[in-house]
PDB file of C-alpha atoms and ligand atoms in Angstrom:
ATOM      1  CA  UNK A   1     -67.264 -38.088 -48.478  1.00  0.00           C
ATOM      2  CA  UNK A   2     -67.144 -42.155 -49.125  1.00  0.00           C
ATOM      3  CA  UNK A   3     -64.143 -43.165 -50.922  1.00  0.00           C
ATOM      4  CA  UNK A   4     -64.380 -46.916 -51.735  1.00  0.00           C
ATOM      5  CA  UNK A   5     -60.573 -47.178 -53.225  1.00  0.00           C
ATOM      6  CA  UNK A   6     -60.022 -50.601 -54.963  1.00  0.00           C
ATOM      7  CA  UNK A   7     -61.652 -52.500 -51.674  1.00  0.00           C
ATOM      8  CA  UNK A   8     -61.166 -56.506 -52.647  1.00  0.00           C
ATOM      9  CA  UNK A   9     -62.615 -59.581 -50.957  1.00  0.00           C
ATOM     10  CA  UNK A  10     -63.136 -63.172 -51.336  1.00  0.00           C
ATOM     11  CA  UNK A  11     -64.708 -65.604 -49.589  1.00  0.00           C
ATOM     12  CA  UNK A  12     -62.068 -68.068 -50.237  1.00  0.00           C
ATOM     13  CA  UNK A  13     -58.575 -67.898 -51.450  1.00  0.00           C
ATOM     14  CA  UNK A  14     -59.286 -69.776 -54.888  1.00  0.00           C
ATOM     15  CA  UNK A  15     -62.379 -67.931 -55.624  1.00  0.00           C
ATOM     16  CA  UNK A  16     -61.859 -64.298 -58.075  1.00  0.00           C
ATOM     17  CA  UNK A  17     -62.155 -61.965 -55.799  1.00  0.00           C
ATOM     18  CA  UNK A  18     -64.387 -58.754 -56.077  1.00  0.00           C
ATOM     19  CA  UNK A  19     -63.416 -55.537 -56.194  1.00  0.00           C
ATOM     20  CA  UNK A  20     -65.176 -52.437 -55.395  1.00  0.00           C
ATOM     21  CA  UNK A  21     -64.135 -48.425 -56.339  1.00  0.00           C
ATOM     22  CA  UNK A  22     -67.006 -45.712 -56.203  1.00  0.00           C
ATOM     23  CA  UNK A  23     -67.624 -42.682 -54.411  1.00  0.00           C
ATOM     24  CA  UNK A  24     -70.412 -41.302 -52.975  1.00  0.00           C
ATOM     25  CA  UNK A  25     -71.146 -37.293 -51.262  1.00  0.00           C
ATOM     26  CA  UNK A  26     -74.130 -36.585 -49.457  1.00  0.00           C
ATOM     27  CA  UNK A  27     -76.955 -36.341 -50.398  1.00  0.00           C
ATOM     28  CA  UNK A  28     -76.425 -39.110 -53.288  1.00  0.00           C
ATOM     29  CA  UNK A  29     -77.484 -41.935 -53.739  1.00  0.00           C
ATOM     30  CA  UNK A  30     -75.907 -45.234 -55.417  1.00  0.00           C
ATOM     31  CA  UNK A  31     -78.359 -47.874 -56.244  1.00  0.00           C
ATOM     32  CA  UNK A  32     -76.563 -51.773 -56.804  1.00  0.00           C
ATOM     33  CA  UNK A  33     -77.922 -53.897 -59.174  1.00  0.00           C
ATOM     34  CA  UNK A  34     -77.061 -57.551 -60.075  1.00  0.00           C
ATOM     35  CA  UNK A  35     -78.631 -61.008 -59.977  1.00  0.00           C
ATOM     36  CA  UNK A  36     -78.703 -62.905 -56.697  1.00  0.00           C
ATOM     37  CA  UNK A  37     -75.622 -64.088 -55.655  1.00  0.00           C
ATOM     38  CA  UNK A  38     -73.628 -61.633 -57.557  1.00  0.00           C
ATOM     39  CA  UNK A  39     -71.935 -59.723 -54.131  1.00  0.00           C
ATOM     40  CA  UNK A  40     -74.399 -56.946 -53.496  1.00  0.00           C
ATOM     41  CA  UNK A  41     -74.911 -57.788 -49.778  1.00  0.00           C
ATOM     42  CA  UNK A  42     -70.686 -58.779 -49.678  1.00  0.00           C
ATOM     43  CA  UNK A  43     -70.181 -55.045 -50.749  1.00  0.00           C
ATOM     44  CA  UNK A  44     -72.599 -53.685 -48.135  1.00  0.00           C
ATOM     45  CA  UNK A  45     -70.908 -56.248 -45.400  1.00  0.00           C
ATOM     46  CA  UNK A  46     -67.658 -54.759 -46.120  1.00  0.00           C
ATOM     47  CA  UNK A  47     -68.827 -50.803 -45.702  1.00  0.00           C
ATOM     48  CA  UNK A  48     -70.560 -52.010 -42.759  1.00  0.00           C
ATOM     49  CA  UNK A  49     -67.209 -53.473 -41.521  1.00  0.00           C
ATOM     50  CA  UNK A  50     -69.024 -57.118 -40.800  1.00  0.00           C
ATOM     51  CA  UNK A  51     -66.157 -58.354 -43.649  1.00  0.00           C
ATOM     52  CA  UNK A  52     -62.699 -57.420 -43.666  1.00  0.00           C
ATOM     53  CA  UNK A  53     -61.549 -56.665 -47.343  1.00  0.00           C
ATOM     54  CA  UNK A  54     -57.704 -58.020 -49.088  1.00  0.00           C
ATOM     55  CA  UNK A  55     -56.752 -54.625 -49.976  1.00  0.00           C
ATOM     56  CA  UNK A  56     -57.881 -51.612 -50.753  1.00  0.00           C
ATOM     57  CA  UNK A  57     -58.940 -48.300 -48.651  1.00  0.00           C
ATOM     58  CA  UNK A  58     -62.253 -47.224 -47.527  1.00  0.00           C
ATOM     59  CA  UNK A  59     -62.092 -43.621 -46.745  1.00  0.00           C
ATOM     60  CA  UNK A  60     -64.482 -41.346 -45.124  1.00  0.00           C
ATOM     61  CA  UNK A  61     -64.150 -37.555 -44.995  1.00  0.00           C
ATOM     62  CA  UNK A  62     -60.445 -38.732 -46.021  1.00  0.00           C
ATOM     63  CA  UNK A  63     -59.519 -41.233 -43.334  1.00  0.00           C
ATOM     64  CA  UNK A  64     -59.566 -44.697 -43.428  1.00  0.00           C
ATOM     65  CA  UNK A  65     -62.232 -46.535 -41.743  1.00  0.00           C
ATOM     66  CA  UNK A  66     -60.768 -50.277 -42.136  1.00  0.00           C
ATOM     67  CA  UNK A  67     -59.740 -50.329 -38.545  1.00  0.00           C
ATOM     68  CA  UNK A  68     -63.124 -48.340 -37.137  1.00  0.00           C
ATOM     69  CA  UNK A  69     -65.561 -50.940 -35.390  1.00  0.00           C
ATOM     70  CA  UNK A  70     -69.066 -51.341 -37.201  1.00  0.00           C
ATOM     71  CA  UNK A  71     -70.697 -49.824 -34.442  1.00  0.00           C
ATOM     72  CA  UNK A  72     -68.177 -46.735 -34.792  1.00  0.00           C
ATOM     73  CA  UNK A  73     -68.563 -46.058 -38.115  1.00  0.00           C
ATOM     74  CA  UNK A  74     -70.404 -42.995 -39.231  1.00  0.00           C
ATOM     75  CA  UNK A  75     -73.136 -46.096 -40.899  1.00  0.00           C
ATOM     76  CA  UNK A  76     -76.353 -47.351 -40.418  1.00  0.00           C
ATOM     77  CA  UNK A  77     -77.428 -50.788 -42.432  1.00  0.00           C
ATOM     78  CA  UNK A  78     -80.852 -52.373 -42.628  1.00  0.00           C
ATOM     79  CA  UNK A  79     -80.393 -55.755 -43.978  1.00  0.00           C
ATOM     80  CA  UNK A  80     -83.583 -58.075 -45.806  1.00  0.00           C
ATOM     81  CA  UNK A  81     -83.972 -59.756 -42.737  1.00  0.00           C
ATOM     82  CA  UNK A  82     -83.007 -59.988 -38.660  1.00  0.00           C
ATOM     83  CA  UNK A  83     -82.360 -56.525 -38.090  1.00  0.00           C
ATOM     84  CA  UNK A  84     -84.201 -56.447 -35.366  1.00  0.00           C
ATOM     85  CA  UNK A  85     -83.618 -58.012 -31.419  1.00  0.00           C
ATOM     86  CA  UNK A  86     -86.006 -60.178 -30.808  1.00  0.00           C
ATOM     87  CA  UNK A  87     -86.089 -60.062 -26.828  1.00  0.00           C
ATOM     88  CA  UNK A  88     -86.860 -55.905 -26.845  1.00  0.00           C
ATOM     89  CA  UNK A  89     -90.247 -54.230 -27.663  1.00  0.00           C
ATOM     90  CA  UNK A  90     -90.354 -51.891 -30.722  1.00  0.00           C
ATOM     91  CA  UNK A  91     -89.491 -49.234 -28.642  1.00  0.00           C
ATOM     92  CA  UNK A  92     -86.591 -50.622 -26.834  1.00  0.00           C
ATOM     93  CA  UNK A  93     -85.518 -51.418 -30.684  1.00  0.00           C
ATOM     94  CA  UNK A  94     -85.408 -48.056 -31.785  1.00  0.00           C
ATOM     95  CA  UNK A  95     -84.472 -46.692 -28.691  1.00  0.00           C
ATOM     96  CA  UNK A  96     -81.306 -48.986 -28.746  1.00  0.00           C
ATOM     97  CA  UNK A  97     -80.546 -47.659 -32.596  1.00  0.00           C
ATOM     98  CA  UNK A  98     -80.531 -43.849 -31.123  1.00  0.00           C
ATOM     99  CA  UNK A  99     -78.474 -44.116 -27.874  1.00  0.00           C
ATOM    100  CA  UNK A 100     -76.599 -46.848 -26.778  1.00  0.00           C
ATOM    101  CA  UNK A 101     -77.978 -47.003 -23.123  1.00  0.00           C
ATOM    102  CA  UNK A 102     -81.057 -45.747 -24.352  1.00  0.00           C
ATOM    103  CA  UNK A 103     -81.384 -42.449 -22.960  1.00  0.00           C
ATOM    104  CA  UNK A 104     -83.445 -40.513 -25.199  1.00  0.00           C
ATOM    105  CA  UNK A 105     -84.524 -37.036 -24.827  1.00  0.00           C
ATOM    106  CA  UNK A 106     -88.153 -36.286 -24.189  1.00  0.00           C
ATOM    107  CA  UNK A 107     -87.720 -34.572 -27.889  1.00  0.00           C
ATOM    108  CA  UNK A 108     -86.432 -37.667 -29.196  1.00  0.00           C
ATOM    109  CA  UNK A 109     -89.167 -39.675 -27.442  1.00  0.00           C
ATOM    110  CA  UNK A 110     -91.438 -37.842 -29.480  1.00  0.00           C
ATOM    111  CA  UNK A 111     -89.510 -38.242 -32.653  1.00  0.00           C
ATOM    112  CA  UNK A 112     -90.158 -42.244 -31.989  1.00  0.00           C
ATOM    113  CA  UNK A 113     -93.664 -41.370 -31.272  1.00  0.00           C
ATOM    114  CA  UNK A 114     -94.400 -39.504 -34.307  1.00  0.00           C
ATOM    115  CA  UNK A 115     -92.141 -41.586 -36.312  1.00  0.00           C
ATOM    116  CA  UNK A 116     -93.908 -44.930 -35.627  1.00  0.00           C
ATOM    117  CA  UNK A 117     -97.482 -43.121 -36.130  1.00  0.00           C
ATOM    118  CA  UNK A 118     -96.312 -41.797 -39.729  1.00  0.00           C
ATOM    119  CA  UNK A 119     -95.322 -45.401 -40.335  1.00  0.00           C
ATOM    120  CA  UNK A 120     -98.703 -46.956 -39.809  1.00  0.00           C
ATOM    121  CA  UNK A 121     -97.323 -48.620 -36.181  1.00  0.00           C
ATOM    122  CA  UNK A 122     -98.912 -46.060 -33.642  1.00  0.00           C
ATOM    123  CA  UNK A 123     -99.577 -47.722 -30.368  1.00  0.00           C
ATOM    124  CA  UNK A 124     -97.705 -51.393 -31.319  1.00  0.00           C
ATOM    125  CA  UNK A 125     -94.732 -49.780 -29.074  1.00  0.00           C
ATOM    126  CA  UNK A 126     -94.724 -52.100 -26.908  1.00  0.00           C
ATOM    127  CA  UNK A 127     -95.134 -55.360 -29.135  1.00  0.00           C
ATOM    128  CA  UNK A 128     -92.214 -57.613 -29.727  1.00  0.00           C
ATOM    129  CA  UNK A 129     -90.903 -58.657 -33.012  1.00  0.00           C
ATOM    130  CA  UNK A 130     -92.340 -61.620 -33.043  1.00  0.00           C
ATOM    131  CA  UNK A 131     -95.606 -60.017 -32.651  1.00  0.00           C
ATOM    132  CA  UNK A 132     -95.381 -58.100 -36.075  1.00  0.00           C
ATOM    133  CA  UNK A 133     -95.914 -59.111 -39.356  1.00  0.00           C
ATOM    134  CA  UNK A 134     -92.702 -59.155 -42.129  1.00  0.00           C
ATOM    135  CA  UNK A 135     -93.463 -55.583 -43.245  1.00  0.00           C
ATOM    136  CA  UNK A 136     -94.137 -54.264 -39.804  1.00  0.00           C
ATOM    137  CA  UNK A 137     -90.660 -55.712 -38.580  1.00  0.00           C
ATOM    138  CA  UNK A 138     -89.340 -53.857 -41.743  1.00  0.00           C
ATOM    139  CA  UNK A 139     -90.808 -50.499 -41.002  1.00  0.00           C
ATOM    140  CA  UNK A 140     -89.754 -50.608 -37.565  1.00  0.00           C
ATOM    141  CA  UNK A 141     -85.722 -51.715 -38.865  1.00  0.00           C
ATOM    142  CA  UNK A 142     -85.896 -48.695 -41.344  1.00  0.00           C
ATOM    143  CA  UNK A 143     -87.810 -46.479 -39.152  1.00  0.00           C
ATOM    144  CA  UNK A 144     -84.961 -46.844 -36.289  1.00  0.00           C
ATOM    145  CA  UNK A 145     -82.296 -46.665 -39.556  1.00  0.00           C
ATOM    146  CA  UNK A 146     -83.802 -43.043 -39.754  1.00  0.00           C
ATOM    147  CA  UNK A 147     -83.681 -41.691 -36.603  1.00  0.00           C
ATOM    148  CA  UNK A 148     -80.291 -42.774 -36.036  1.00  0.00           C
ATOM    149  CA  UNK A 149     -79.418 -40.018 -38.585  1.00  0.00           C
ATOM    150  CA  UNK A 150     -76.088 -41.300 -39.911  1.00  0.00           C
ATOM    151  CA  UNK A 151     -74.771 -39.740 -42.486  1.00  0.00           C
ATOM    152  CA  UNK A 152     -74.533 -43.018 -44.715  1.00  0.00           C
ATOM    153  CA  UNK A 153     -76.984 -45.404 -44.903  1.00  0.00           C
ATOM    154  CA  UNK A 154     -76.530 -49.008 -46.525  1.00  0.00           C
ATOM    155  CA  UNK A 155     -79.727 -50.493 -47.095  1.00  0.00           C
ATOM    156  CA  UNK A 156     -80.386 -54.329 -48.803  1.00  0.00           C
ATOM    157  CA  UNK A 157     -83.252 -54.882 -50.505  1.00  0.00           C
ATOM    158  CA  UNK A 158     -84.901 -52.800 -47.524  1.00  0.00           C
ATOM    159  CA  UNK A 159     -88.746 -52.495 -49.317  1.00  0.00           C
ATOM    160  CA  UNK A 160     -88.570 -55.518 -50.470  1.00  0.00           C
ATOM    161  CA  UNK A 161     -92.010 -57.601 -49.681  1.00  0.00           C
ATOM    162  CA  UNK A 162     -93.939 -54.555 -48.631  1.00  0.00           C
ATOM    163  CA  UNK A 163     -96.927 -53.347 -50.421  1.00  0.00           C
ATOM    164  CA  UNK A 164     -96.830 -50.831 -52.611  1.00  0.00           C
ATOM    165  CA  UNK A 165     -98.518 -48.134 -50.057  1.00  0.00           C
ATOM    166  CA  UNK A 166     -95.874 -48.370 -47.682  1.00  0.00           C
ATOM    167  CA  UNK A 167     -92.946 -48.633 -49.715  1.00  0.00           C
ATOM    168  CA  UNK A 168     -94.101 -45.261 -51.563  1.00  0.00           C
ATOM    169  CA  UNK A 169     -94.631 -43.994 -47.779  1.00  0.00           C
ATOM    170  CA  UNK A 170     -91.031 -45.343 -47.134  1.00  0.00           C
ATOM    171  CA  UNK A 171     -89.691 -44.666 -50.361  1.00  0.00           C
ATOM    172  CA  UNK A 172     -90.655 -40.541 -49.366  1.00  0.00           C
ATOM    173  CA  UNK A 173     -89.173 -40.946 -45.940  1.00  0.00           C
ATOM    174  CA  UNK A 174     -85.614 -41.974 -47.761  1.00  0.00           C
ATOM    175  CA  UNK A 175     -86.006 -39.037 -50.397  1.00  0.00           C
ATOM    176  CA  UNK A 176     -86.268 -36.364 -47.626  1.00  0.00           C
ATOM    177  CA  UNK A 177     -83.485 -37.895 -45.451  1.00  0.00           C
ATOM    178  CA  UNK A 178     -81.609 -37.964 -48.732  1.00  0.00           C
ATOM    179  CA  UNK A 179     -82.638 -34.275 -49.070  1.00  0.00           C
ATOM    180  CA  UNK A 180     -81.229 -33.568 -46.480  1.00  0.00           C
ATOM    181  CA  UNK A 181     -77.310 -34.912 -46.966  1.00  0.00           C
ATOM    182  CA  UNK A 182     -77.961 -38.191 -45.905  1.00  0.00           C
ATOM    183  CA  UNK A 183     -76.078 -40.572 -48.172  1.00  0.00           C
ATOM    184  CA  UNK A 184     -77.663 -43.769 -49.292  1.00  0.00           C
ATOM    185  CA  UNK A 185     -76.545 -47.499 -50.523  1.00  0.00           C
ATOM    186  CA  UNK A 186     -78.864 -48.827 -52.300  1.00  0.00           C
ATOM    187  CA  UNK A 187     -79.277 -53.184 -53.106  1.00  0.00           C
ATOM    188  CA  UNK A 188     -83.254 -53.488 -54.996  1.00  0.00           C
ATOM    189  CA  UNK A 189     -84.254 -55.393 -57.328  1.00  0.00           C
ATOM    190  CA  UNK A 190     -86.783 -53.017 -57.781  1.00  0.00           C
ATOM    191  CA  UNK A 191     -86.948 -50.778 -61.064  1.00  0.00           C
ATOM    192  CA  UNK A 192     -89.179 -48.468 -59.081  1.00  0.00           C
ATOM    193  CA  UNK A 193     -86.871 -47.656 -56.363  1.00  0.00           C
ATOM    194  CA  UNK A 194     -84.027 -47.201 -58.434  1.00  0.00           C
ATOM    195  CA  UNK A 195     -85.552 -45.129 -60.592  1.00  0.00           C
ATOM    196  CA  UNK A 196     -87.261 -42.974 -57.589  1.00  0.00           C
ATOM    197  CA  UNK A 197     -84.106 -42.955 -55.177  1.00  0.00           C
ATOM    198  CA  UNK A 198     -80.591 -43.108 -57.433  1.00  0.00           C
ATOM    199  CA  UNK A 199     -78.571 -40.968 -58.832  1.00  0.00           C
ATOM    200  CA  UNK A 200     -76.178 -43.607 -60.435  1.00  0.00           C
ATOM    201  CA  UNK A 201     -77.034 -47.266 -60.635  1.00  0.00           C
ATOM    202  CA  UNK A 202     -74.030 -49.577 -60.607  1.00  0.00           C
ATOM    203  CA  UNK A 203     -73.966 -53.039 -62.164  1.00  0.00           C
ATOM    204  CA  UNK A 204     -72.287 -56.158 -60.157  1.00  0.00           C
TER     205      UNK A 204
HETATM  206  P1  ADP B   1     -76.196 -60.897 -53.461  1.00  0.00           P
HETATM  207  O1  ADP B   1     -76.459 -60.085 -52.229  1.00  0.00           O
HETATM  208  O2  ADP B   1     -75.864 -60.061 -54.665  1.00  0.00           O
HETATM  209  O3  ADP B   1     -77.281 -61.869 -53.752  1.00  0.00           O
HETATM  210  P2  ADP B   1     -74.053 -62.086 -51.869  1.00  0.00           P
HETATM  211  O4  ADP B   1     -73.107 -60.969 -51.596  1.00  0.00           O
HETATM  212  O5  ADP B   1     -74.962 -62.477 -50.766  1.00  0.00           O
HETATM  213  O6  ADP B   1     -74.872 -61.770 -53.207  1.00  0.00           O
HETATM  214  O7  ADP B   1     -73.229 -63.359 -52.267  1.00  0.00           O
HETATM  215  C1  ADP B   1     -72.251 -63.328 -53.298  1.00  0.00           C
HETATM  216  C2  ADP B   1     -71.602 -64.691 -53.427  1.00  0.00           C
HETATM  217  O8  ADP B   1     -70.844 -64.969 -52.268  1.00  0.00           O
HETATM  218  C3  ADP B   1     -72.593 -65.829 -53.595  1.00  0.00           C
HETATM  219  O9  ADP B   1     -72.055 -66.742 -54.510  1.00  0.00           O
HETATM  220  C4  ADP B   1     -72.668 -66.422 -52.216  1.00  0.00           C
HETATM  221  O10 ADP B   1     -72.949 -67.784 -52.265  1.00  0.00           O
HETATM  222  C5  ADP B   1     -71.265 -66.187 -51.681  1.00  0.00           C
HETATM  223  N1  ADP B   1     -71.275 -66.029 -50.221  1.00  0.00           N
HETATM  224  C6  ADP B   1     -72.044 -65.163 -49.513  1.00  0.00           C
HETATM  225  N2  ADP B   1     -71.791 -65.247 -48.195  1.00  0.00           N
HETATM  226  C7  ADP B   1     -70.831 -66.203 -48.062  1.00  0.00           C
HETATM  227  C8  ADP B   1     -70.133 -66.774 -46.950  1.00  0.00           C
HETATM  228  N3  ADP B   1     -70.371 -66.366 -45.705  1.00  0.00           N
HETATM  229  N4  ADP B   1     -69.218 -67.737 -47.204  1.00  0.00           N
HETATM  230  C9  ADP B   1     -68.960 -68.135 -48.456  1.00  0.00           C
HETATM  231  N5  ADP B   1     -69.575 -67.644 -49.549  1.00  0.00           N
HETATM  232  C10 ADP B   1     -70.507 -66.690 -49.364  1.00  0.00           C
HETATM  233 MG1   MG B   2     -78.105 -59.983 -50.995  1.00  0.00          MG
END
C-alpha cells in the first residue's frame, strides 16, 4: 500500500543525507526508533509532504504521492506538540479534522460525542486549547487523528507525557483502528508501545 522507494533528504547540501526504503500494508504497523536527533520526525515530515525529499518515490496504492498536497494525501499526522488551533474549541478542532467546512453528520456528531466521553473529555467541548492540560490537548489531537479515518496514520511520539491510564486507553484505541486496516507510523521512545503496537521496529 506505502511504498517508501529510496526517499532522500537533507537539510543542507553538505550534510549526509538520509535515506528512507520500507513498506507498509494495512493494518501494519512500523514503529521508528533512534536517539533524538537521529531523523525520526524528518521521515514523518516527508510522508506527511511538510519536506520535499532529493530523490526517491513515495508510492501509494502504486502512484506517486510527491506532487499530492499534505492535506490531499490519504495521511493523518499527530505531531509531540501544536497539533492543535488554538483560536477553535475542541469541537471546532475535531470537527475541522473530519470535514473541511465542518459539516458533520448528526452520526458523526455523535461519533465526536462518544469519542471525547471514551477519552475522559466529556463535556470540555467547548474549551479551548489553552484551557486543557498537555495530555488533554493530546487526547483531543489523537482523538480527531481517529475519526478522520485515514488509511495511514503517522504519529510522533503521540503518548508521550501521558499517564499510564490513558496511554493504555489510547494505546487500545490505535490497536482497534489498526484492526481494522488502518496503517500506522510509529516515532516512541517507549518500549511499551512498541512492543504493544508494531509489527517491525526500524532503527534510524
Ligand atoms: P528526531 O525526531 O529523531 O529527534 P529530527 O528529524 O527532528 O530527529 O532531526 C534530525 C536532525 O535534523 C537533527 O540533527 C536536527 O537538528 C536536524 N533538523 C531538524 N529540523 C531541521 C531544520 N528545519 N533545519 C535544519 N536541521 C534540522
Ligand atoms: Mg522527533
Amino acid at each position: 500500500m506505502l511504498d517508501v522507494q529510496n526517499l532522500t533528504f537533507s537539510y543542507a547540501p553538505e550534510q549526509t543525507p538520509w535515506t528512507f526504503s520500507f513498506q507498509l500494508e494495512p493494518g501494519e504497523c512500523i514503529a521508528i526508533q533512534g536517539p533524538s536527533g537521529s531523523g525520526k520526525s524528518t521521515l514523518m515530515n516527508l510522508l506527511a509532504g511538510f519536506l520535499t525529499p532529493r530523490s526517491g518515490d513515495l508510492l501509494w496504492k502504486g502512484r506517486s504521492l510527491l506532487k499530492t498536497k499534505p492535506w490531499e494525501r490519504p495521511i493523518t499526522s499527530v505531531f509531540q506538540e501544536n497539533n492543535l488551533f488554538e483560536h477553535l474549541n475542541v469541537l471546532r478542532n475535531i470537527g475541522l479534522g473530519i470535514h473541511p467546512g465542518m459539516k458533520l453528520s448528526v452520526a458523526q456528531q455523535q461519533a465526536v460525542e462518544n469519542g471525547l466521553r471514551e477519552v475522559g473529555l466529556g463535556g470540555l467541548g467547548r474549551r479551548m486549547p489553552s484551557e486543557l492540560s498537555g495530555g488533554q490537548r493530546q487526547r483531543v489531537a489523537l482523538l480527531r487523528a481517529l475519526l478522520r479515518d485515514q488509511p495511514l496514520l503517522l504519529l510522533d511520539e503521540p503518548l508521550t507525557g501521558l499517564d499510564a491510564e490513558t496511554r493504555a486507553l489510547l494505546r487500545s484505541m490505535l490497536l482497534q483502528h489498526k484492526s481494522r486496516g488502518t496503517a500506522i507510523v510509529l516515532a516512541s521512545h517507549d518500549e511499551e508501545d512498541r512492543q504493544r503496537l508494531a509489527d517491525t521496529v526500524w532503527n534510524l
